[in-house]
CSV table of C-alpha atoms in Angstrom, one decimal:
chain,number,residue,atom,x,y,z
A,1,MET,CA,0.1,-0.1,0.1
A,2,SER,CA,1.8,3.6,-1.6
A,3,ALA,CA,1.9,6.0,1.7
A,4,ALA,CA,-0.5,9.1,2.0
A,5,ALA,CA,0.9,11.9,0.0
A,6,PRO,CA,1.6,15.0,2.9
A,7,ASP,CA,0.0,18.6,2.5
A,8,PHE,CA,2.6,19.8,0.6
A,9,ASP,CA,1.5,23.2,0.1
A,10,ALA,CA,1.3,23.2,4.3
A,11,LEU,CA,4.3,22.0,4.1
A,12,ALA,CA,6.1,24.8,2.5
A,13,GLN,CA,7.1,28.4,3.7
A,14,PRO,CA,4.7,30.6,4.5
A,15,GLY,CA,5.7,33.6,1.5
A,16,ILE,CA,5.6,30.5,-0.9
A,17,ARG,CA,2.1,29.1,0.3
A,18,SER,CA,0.6,32.5,-0.7
A,19,LEU,CA,2.4,32.7,-3.7
A,20,ARG,CA,1.0,33.1,-7.1
A,21,ALA,CA,3.4,31.7,-10.2
A,22,TYR,CA,4.5,34.5,-12.5
A,23,ASP,CA,1.9,34.6,-15.4
A,24,PRO,CA,4.0,34.6,-19.1
A,25,GLY,CA,0.8,35.0,-20.6
A,26,HIS,CA,-1.3,33.2,-23.7
A,27,ASP,CA,0.4,29.8,-24.4
A,28,LEU,CA,2.4,30.3,-27.4
A,29,VAL,CA,3.6,26.9,-28.1
A,30,ALA,CA,0.1,26.3,-28.7
A,31,LEU,CA,-0.7,29.1,-31.0
A,32,ARG,CA,1.7,29.2,-33.3
A,33,ALA,CA,1.1,25.2,-34.2
A,34,ALA,CA,-2.3,26.5,-34.9
A,35,HIS,CA,-1.2,29.3,-37.0
A,36,ALA,CA,1.3,27.7,-39.1
A,37,GLY,CA,4.3,30.1,-39.2
A,38,SER,CA,1.8,32.7,-39.5
A,39,LEU,CA,1.1,34.5,-36.2
A,40,ILE,CA,2.6,37.3,-34.8
A,41,GLU,CA,3.5,37.5,-31.5
A,42,LEU,CA,3.4,41.6,-29.9
A,43,GLY,CA,3.0,39.9,-26.0
A,44,SER,CA,6.1,39.6,-24.5
A,45,ASN,CA,8.0,42.3,-25.8
A,46,GLU,CA,10.2,40.8,-27.5
A,47,SER,CA,13.2,42.4,-30.3
A,48,PRO,CA,11.8,42.4,-33.9
A,49,PHE,CA,14.6,43.0,-35.0
A,50,GLY,CA,17.1,40.2,-34.9
A,51,ILE,CA,20.6,39.4,-32.1
A,52,ALA,CA,23.9,41.0,-33.2
A,53,PRO,CA,25.6,39.5,-35.9
A,54,GLY,CA,28.4,39.2,-33.6
A,55,ALA,CA,26.6,37.4,-31.5
A,56,MET,CA,25.0,34.6,-33.9
A,57,ASP,CA,29.4,34.2,-34.6
A,58,ALA,CA,29.7,33.0,-31.4
A,59,ILE,CA,26.8,30.8,-30.1
A,60,THR,CA,28.0,28.9,-33.6
A,61,ALA,CA,31.8,29.7,-31.6
A,62,ALA,CA,30.7,28.0,-28.5
A,63,LEU,CA,29.0,24.9,-29.4
A,64,PRO,CA,32.0,22.1,-29.4
A,65,ALA,CA,32.5,23.2,-25.8
A,66,LEU,CA,29.0,22.8,-25.0
A,67,TYR,CA,30.1,18.6,-23.3
A,68,ARG,CA,31.9,21.7,-20.3
A,69,TYR,CA,30.5,23.6,-16.8
A,70,PRO,CA,29.7,27.5,-17.6
A,71,ASP,CA,32.5,29.7,-16.2
A,72,PRO,CA,30.8,29.9,-13.2
A,73,ARG,CA,32.4,33.5,-12.1
A,74,GLY,CA,30.9,34.7,-15.9
A,75,GLY,CA,34.5,36.4,-16.0
A,76,ALA,CA,34.7,38.0,-19.5
A,77,LEU,CA,31.1,39.3,-19.6
A,78,LYS,CA,31.5,40.6,-16.3
A,79,GLN,CA,34.7,42.6,-17.4
A,80,ALA,CA,32.9,43.8,-21.2
A,81,LEU,CA,30.4,45.3,-18.6
A,82,ALA,CA,32.4,47.2,-16.2
A,83,GLU,CA,33.6,48.4,-19.4
A,84,THR,CA,30.1,49.2,-20.6
A,85,HIS,CA,28.7,50.5,-17.6
A,86,GLY,CA,32.1,52.8,-16.2
A,87,VAL,CA,32.1,50.2,-13.0
A,88,GLY,CA,34.5,47.2,-11.8
A,89,PRO,CA,33.7,44.0,-12.1
A,90,GLU,CA,33.2,43.3,-8.3
A,91,GLN,CA,30.5,45.4,-8.5
A,92,ILE,CA,28.2,43.2,-11.1
A,93,ILE,CA,27.1,40.2,-10.3
A,94,LEU,CA,25.3,37.7,-13.7
A,95,GLY,CA,21.7,36.3,-13.3
A,96,ASN,CA,19.3,34.0,-15.5
A,97,GLY,CA,17.7,36.5,-16.9
A,98,SER,CA,16.9,39.9,-14.6
A,99,HIS,CA,14.4,37.2,-13.1
A,100,GLU,CA,16.3,35.8,-11.4
A,101,LEU,CA,18.4,38.8,-9.9
A,102,LEU,CA,15.0,40.6,-8.9
A,103,MET,CA,14.2,37.7,-7.5
A,104,LEU,CA,17.5,36.9,-5.4
A,105,LEU,CA,17.5,40.5,-3.8
A,106,GLY,CA,14.2,39.7,-2.4
A,107,GLN,CA,15.5,36.6,-1.0
A,108,VAL,CA,18.4,37.6,0.6
A,109,PHE,CA,17.8,41.0,2.1
A,110,ALA,CA,13.9,41.1,2.5
A,111,GLY,CA,11.7,39.2,5.2
A,112,PRO,CA,8.9,39.4,8.0
A,113,ASN,CA,10.4,42.2,9.4
A,114,ALA,CA,12.6,43.8,5.6
A,115,GLY,CA,9.0,45.2,3.8
A,116,VAL,CA,9.3,45.7,0.5
A,117,VAL,CA,7.8,48.8,-1.2
A,118,ALA,CA,6.7,48.9,-5.0
A,119,SER,CA,4.4,51.1,-7.1
A,120,GLN,CA,0.8,50.2,-7.9
A,121,PHE,CA,2.0,50.1,-11.5
A,122,GLY,CA,5.2,48.6,-11.5
A,123,PHE,CA,6.8,45.2,-12.6
A,124,ALA,CA,4.8,42.1,-11.0
A,125,VAL,CA,7.7,40.3,-10.4
A,126,TYR,CA,8.4,42.7,-7.3
A,127,ALA,CA,5.6,41.7,-5.5
A,128,LEU,CA,6.5,38.0,-6.5
A,129,ALA,CA,9.6,39.2,-4.4
A,130,ALA,CA,8.4,40.0,-1.8
A,131,THR,CA,6.0,37.8,-1.7
A,132,ALA,CA,8.3,34.8,-1.5
A,133,ALA,CA,10.4,36.2,0.8
A,134,ASN,CA,7.2,36.1,3.0
A,135,ALA,CA,8.1,40.4,3.3
A,136,PRO,CA,5.4,43.1,3.9
A,137,LEU,CA,4.9,44.6,0.5
A,138,ARG,CA,3.4,48.3,0.7
A,139,LEU,CA,2.2,49.7,-3.2
A,140,ALA,CA,2.5,53.1,-3.7
A,141,PRO,CA,0.1,54.7,-5.5
A,142,ALA,CA,1.2,55.9,-9.0
A,143,LEU,CA,0.5,59.0,-10.6
A,144,PRO,CA,-3.1,59.7,-11.9
A,145,HIS,CA,-4.4,59.0,-15.6
A,146,THR,CA,-4.2,62.6,-15.6
A,147,ALA,CA,-0.7,63.2,-15.7
A,148,VAL,CA,2.0,63.2,-18.1
A,149,MET,CA,3.2,60.6,-17.3
A,150,ALA,CA,-0.4,58.2,-16.6
A,151,ARG,CA,0.1,56.3,-14.2
A,152,GLY,CA,3.6,56.2,-13.5
A,153,HIS,CA,5.3,56.2,-10.8
A,154,ASP,CA,5.0,58.5,-8.2
A,155,LEU,CA,7.9,59.3,-6.8
A,156,ASP,CA,6.4,61.4,-4.4
A,157,ALA,CA,4.2,58.9,-3.1
A,158,ILE,CA,6.9,56.6,-3.0
A,159,ALA,CA,8.7,58.6,0.0
A,160,ASP,CA,5.9,58.7,1.6
A,161,VAL,CA,4.8,55.3,1.9
A,162,ILE,CA,8.4,54.2,2.8
A,163,ASP,CA,9.5,54.0,6.8
A,164,VAL,CA,11.6,51.9,8.6
A,165,SER,CA,10.7,48.5,8.2
A,166,THR,CA,11.1,49.7,4.5
A,167,ARG,CA,14.3,47.5,3.3
A,168,LEU,CA,13.8,47.5,-0.3
A,169,LEU,CA,12.1,49.7,-3.1
A,170,TYR,CA,11.5,48.1,-6.7
A,171,LEU,CA,11.2,50.9,-9.6
A,172,ALA,CA,11.5,50.7,-13.3
A,173,ASN,CA,13.2,52.8,-15.2
A,174,PRO,CA,11.1,52.8,-17.9
A,175,ASN,CA,8.5,50.8,-16.6
A,176,ASN,CA,6.4,47.8,-17.4
A,177,PRO,CA,3.2,47.4,-18.4
A,178,THR,CA,2.9,51.4,-18.6
A,179,GLY,CA,6.0,52.3,-20.9
A,180,THR,CA,6.7,55.5,-18.8
A,181,TRP,CA,10.2,57.3,-17.3
A,182,TYR,CA,10.8,59.2,-14.4
A,183,SER,CA,13.8,62.2,-14.9
A,184,GLY,CA,17.0,62.4,-13.2
A,185,ALA,CA,16.2,64.9,-10.6
A,186,GLY,CA,13.2,63.2,-9.9
A,187,PHE,CA,15.1,60.2,-9.0
A,188,ALA,CA,18.5,62.3,-6.7
A,189,ALA,CA,15.4,64.1,-5.3
A,190,LEU,CA,13.8,60.5,-3.9
A,191,LEU,CA,16.7,58.7,-2.8
A,192,ALA,CA,17.0,62.3,-0.8
A,193,LYS,CA,14.1,61.9,1.3
A,194,LEU,CA,15.4,57.9,1.9
A,195,PRO,CA,16.7,56.3,4.8
A,196,ALA,CA,19.6,55.0,4.9
A,197,ASN,CA,18.8,51.6,5.5
A,198,VAL,CA,16.5,51.4,2.2
A,199,LEU,CA,18.4,49.6,-0.7
A,200,VAL,CA,16.7,50.7,-4.1
A,201,VAL,CA,16.5,48.7,-6.9
A,202,VAL,CA,15.4,50.2,-10.5
A,203,ASP,CA,15.0,48.3,-12.7
A,204,GLU,CA,16.6,49.3,-16.4
A,205,ALA,CA,15.1,46.2,-18.3
A,206,TYR,CA,14.3,48.4,-21.2
A,207,ARG,CA,16.8,51.4,-21.4
A,208,GLU,CA,18.5,50.6,-24.4
A,209,TYR,CA,15.4,51.8,-26.3
A,210,VAL,CA,15.2,54.9,-23.5
A,211,THR,CA,15.3,58.3,-26.7
A,212,ALA,CA,13.9,61.3,-24.0
A,213,PRO,CA,17.3,63.8,-23.1
A,214,ASP,CA,15.5,64.1,-19.7
A,215,PHE,CA,16.2,59.3,-18.4
A,216,VAL,CA,19.2,59.4,-16.6
A,217,SER,CA,20.1,55.4,-15.6
A,218,ALA,CA,21.0,55.1,-12.7
A,219,SER,CA,24.3,53.5,-12.9
A,220,GLN,CA,25.1,57.3,-12.4
A,221,TRP,CA,23.8,57.2,-9.2
A,222,LEU,CA,26.7,53.8,-8.5
A,223,ALA,CA,29.7,55.4,-7.0
A,224,ARG,CA,27.7,58.2,-4.8
A,225,ASP,CA,25.0,56.2,-3.0
A,226,PRO,CA,25.9,52.9,-2.1
A,227,ARG,CA,22.0,52.0,-1.4
A,228,VAL,CA,22.2,52.0,-5.2
A,229,ILE,CA,21.7,48.6,-7.5
A,230,VAL,CA,20.7,49.0,-11.3
A,231,THR,CA,19.5,45.6,-13.0
A,232,GLY,CA,19.6,45.0,-16.9
A,233,THR,CA,18.5,42.2,-19.2
A,234,PHE,CA,20.3,40.6,-23.1
A,235,SER,CA,16.6,39.5,-23.6
A,236,LYS,CA,14.8,43.1,-24.9
A,237,ALA,CA,17.2,44.8,-27.2
A,238,HIS,CA,20.2,42.4,-27.4
A,239,ALA,CA,17.1,40.0,-28.0
A,240,LEU,CA,18.3,37.1,-26.2
A,241,ALA,CA,15.2,36.5,-24.4
A,242,GLY,CA,16.5,32.6,-25.4
A,243,LEU,CA,19.3,32.0,-23.8
A,244,ARG,CA,18.3,34.0,-20.2
A,245,VAL,CA,21.2,36.7,-19.9
A,246,GLY,CA,20.8,39.6,-17.2
A,247,TYR,CA,23.1,41.5,-14.3
A,248,ALA,CA,22.8,43.6,-11.8
A,249,LEU,CA,25.4,46.9,-10.7
A,250,ALA,CA,26.0,47.6,-7.3
A,251,ALA,CA,29.1,48.6,-4.3
A,252,PRO,CA,31.2,45.7,-4.6
A,253,GLY,CA,30.1,44.6,-1.0
A,254,LEU,CA,26.3,44.8,-1.9
A,255,ILE,CA,27.4,42.2,-4.8
A,256,ALA,CA,29.4,39.8,-2.3
A,257,VAL,CA,26.6,39.4,0.1
A,258,LEU,CA,24.2,38.2,-3.1
A,259,GLU,CA,26.6,36.1,-4.9
A,260,ARG,CA,26.3,34.1,-1.1
A,261,ALA,CA,23.6,32.9,-2.1
A,262,ARG,CA,23.6,32.6,-6.0
A,263,GLU,CA,23.3,30.0,-8.0
A,264,SER,CA,26.1,28.5,-9.6
A,265,PHE,CA,26.6,28.4,-13.4
A,266,ASN,CA,23.2,29.6,-13.4
A,267,VAL,CA,24.0,31.3,-17.1
A,268,ASN,CA,24.6,28.8,-19.5
A,269,ALA,CA,27.5,29.3,-21.7
A,270,LEU,CA,25.9,30.1,-25.1
A,271,GLY,CA,24.4,33.2,-23.2
A,272,LEU,CA,27.5,33.6,-21.7
A,273,ALA,CA,29.1,33.9,-25.0
A,274,ALA,CA,26.3,36.1,-27.4
A,275,ALA,CA,26.1,38.6,-24.5
A,276,LYS,CA,29.8,39.3,-24.3
A,277,ALA,CA,29.6,40.0,-28.2
A,278,SER,CA,26.0,41.3,-28.5
A,279,LEU,CA,27.6,44.1,-25.7
A,280,ALA,CA,30.5,44.4,-28.7
A,281,ASP,CA,28.4,45.5,-31.3
A,282,ALA,CA,27.0,49.2,-30.3
A,283,THR,CA,26.6,49.3,-33.8
A,284,HIS,CA,23.5,47.3,-33.1
A,285,ILE,CA,21.6,48.1,-30.5
A,286,ASP,CA,22.6,51.6,-32.2
A,287,GLN,CA,20.2,50.8,-34.7
A,288,VAL,CA,18.0,48.7,-32.9
A,289,ARG,CA,17.2,51.7,-30.4
A,290,VAL,CA,16.0,54.2,-34.2
A,291,ARG,CA,14.2,51.5,-35.8
A,292,ASN,CA,12.3,51.3,-32.7
A,293,ALA,CA,11.8,53.8,-31.8
A,294,GLU,CA,10.3,55.2,-35.7
A,295,GLN,CA,8.1,51.9,-35.1
A,296,ARG,CA,6.7,53.2,-32.0
A,297,GLN,CA,6.4,56.7,-33.1
A,298,TRP,CA,4.2,55.6,-36.3
A,299,LEU,CA,2.5,53.3,-34.4
A,300,THR,CA,1.5,55.4,-31.0
A,301,ASP,CA,0.8,58.0,-34.1
A,302,ALA,CA,-1.3,55.2,-35.6
A,303,LEU,CA,-3.6,54.6,-32.5
A,304,ARG,CA,-4.1,57.9,-31.5
A,305,ALA,CA,-5.7,59.0,-34.3
A,306,ARG,CA,-8.4,55.9,-34.1
A,307,GLY,CA,-9.0,57.7,-31.1
A,308,LEU,CA,-7.7,55.6,-28.6
A,309,PHE,CA,-5.6,56.3,-25.6
A,310,VAL,CA,-2.2,55.4,-25.6
A,311,TYR,CA,0.2,56.0,-22.7
A,312,PRO,CA,4.0,57.7,-23.2
A,313,SER,CA,6.5,55.1,-23.6
A,314,GLN,CA,10.2,55.6,-24.3
A,315,THR,CA,10.2,51.4,-23.6
A,316,ASN,CA,9.7,48.8,-27.0
A,317,PHE,CA,6.4,48.2,-26.6
A,318,VAL,CA,2.5,50.9,-25.7
A,319,LEU,CA,-0.1,50.7,-23.7
A,320,VAL,CA,-3.3,51.2,-24.9
A,321,GLU,CA,-7.3,51.9,-23.7
A,322,PHE,CA,-9.9,50.4,-25.4
A,323,GLY,CA,-12.6,50.2,-22.7
A,324,ASN,CA,-15.1,48.0,-22.1
A,325,ASP,CA,-14.4,47.0,-24.7
A,326,THR,CA,-10.7,45.3,-24.5
A,327,LEU,CA,-11.5,41.3,-23.6
A,328,ARG,CA,-13.5,41.5,-27.2
A,329,ILE,CA,-11.1,43.3,-29.2
A,330,GLU,CA,-8.1,40.8,-27.4
A,331,ASP,CA,-10.1,37.6,-28.5
A,332,GLU,CA,-10.8,38.9,-32.1
A,333,LEU,CA,-7.1,39.6,-33.1
A,334,LEU,CA,-6.0,36.5,-31.6
A,335,LYS,CA,-8.5,34.6,-33.8
A,336,ARG,CA,-6.4,36.4,-36.4
A,337,GLY,CA,-3.3,35.0,-34.6
A,338,ILE,CA,-2.4,38.9,-33.6
A,339,VAL,CA,-1.4,38.4,-29.7
A,340,LEU,CA,-1.0,40.9,-27.3
A,341,ARG,CA,-1.0,41.1,-23.7
A,342,PRO,CA,-4.0,41.8,-21.0
A,343,MET,CA,-3.4,43.9,-18.1
A,344,ALA,CA,-5.8,42.5,-16.0
A,345,GLY,CA,-3.6,41.4,-13.0
A,346,TYR,CA,-2.1,44.3,-13.4
A,347,GLY,CA,-4.8,46.6,-12.5
A,348,LEU,CA,-5.5,47.5,-16.0
A,349,ALA,CA,-8.1,46.4,-16.8
A,350,GLU,CA,-9.3,48.8,-19.7
A,351,CYS,CA,-5.9,48.4,-21.6
A,352,LEU,CA,-4.1,46.2,-23.5
A,353,ARG,CA,0.1,46.4,-24.0
A,354,ILE,CA,1.4,45.8,-27.4
A,355,SER,CA,4.6,45.1,-28.6
A,356,LEU,CA,6.6,46.8,-30.7
A,357,GLY,CA,6.7,44.7,-34.1
A,358,THR,CA,8.3,44.6,-37.3
A,359,ALA,CA,6.8,48.0,-39.9
A,360,ASP,CA,5.0,45.0,-41.8
A,361,GLU,CA,3.7,43.3,-38.1
A,362,ASN,CA,2.9,47.1,-36.7
A,363,MET,CA,0.5,47.8,-40.5
A,364,ARG,CA,-1.3,44.3,-40.9
A,365,LEU,CA,-1.6,45.1,-36.1
A,366,VAL,CA,-3.5,48.5,-37.2
A,367,ALA,CA,-5.7,46.8,-39.6
A,368,ALA,CA,-6.6,43.9,-37.9
A,369,LEU,CA,-7.9,46.7,-35.4
A,370,ASP,CA,-9.7,48.2,-37.9
A,371,ALA,CA,-11.6,45.1,-38.6
A,372,VAL,CA,-12.4,44.7,-35.5
A,373,MET,CA,-12.8,48.4,-34.3
A,374,ALA,CA,-16.0,47.9,-37.5
A,375,GLY,CA,-17.3,45.0,-35.8
A,376,GLU,CA,-16.1,42.1,-38.7
A,377,GLY,CA,-15.9,38.7,-37.6
A,378,GLY,CA,-12.5,37.1,-37.4
A,379,ARG,CA,-11.6,34.2,-39.8
C-alpha cells in the first residue's frame, strides 16, 4: 500500500504558500502550431530586429564546448559589462535573466521584518519577490491618469509610504507595463528623502530603447550612493530572450552578499558568449534603438488617430486603452493570429499592452484592429 501524500502546501514556507506563479501570458507554443507560421507575437516585449551578427557567430563558436560547464564567474562578460557601464567587475553579478536577480534580492534582503515597497503599476515580479520572502509589501499609488506620465511612478508618493521597516524599494525605469519613465532629477530628489537602510533597486530592462533627453540611468549614482542597485537584461534590445542573461550593478560589498546566495553555473555558456559579443556591437544596438523609436512613434500616432488613449512610452511596447471593448478586441485579434498582452492582472483591465513588431507586423496589426473595431468577424 502506498503512503498517503502529505499536504505539500502546508509543508512549504509561509511566503511560498501564498505565492502565485508568474503568468507569462498565452500558450505561444500551441498558438504557433495553430497558426502555422503566421502568428504575429506582440505580447512579450521581445525584439523583432534580431540578434547582433557577432552574437550569432559567438554562439556557433561555443557549441563544441557544451559538454563543459560554463564559467561559474562569468569573468569575460563581467569585464565587458564593467567597461560598458564604467564600473569594476566586482560590482557586477550575473543572473539567468534579470528576473532571477530581482527574486534573489528579495530572498537575501527582504523578510517578515524587512518590508518591500513598489509602485502601484510596477512589474509583477516585485510583488512575487516580496511574497516569496514572506515580506510585507506596500504599493505606492501611481500618478493619476491625467498626469503627463499617466499612471507612472509617483516618486513623492513612494517616499511617503517608506518607513523604518522598509528594506527594499523596487522601481522600473522605464516602467513595465505602462512604458512611462521618470527624470534623473526626480530620482535624485527621491534618494535624498530615503532612510539609509533602504536599498533602491532600479530595473532598467528597457534602458537601451530610451531616447528621452531627461532620462538618466541610475548607474550614474553607483559611485556616490551605495544603496543603489541597477538591473539590466539581454532579453530585450539585445534579443537574447531565449538564452536568459541578466545582470545587476551595485556596491562591491552588496554584490559579495548576493554572490553567497547565487546558484552556481546560473548563466549558460551560450548566453555568456552571445551577451559578450552583443555588447561589443554597439552599432547594432544603436540601430535597434533608432528602428524601435521609429515604430514606436508610428504605432502611437496610428492608434491615437483612431481615438485611442496611448500611454507615453520609452520602451519597445505601448500601453493602450480600449475601454469596455478590451476583451472582445483582444479575442478577435487572437483569432486573426495577433497576440497582445491583457493587463487585467495589473489592475488595468481596460488596457492591452502591444509590443512593437516590424513595420509590416505593426501595419498588419492596425489593419486588423480597424476590422475588429468596425465589427468584422475573425477568420
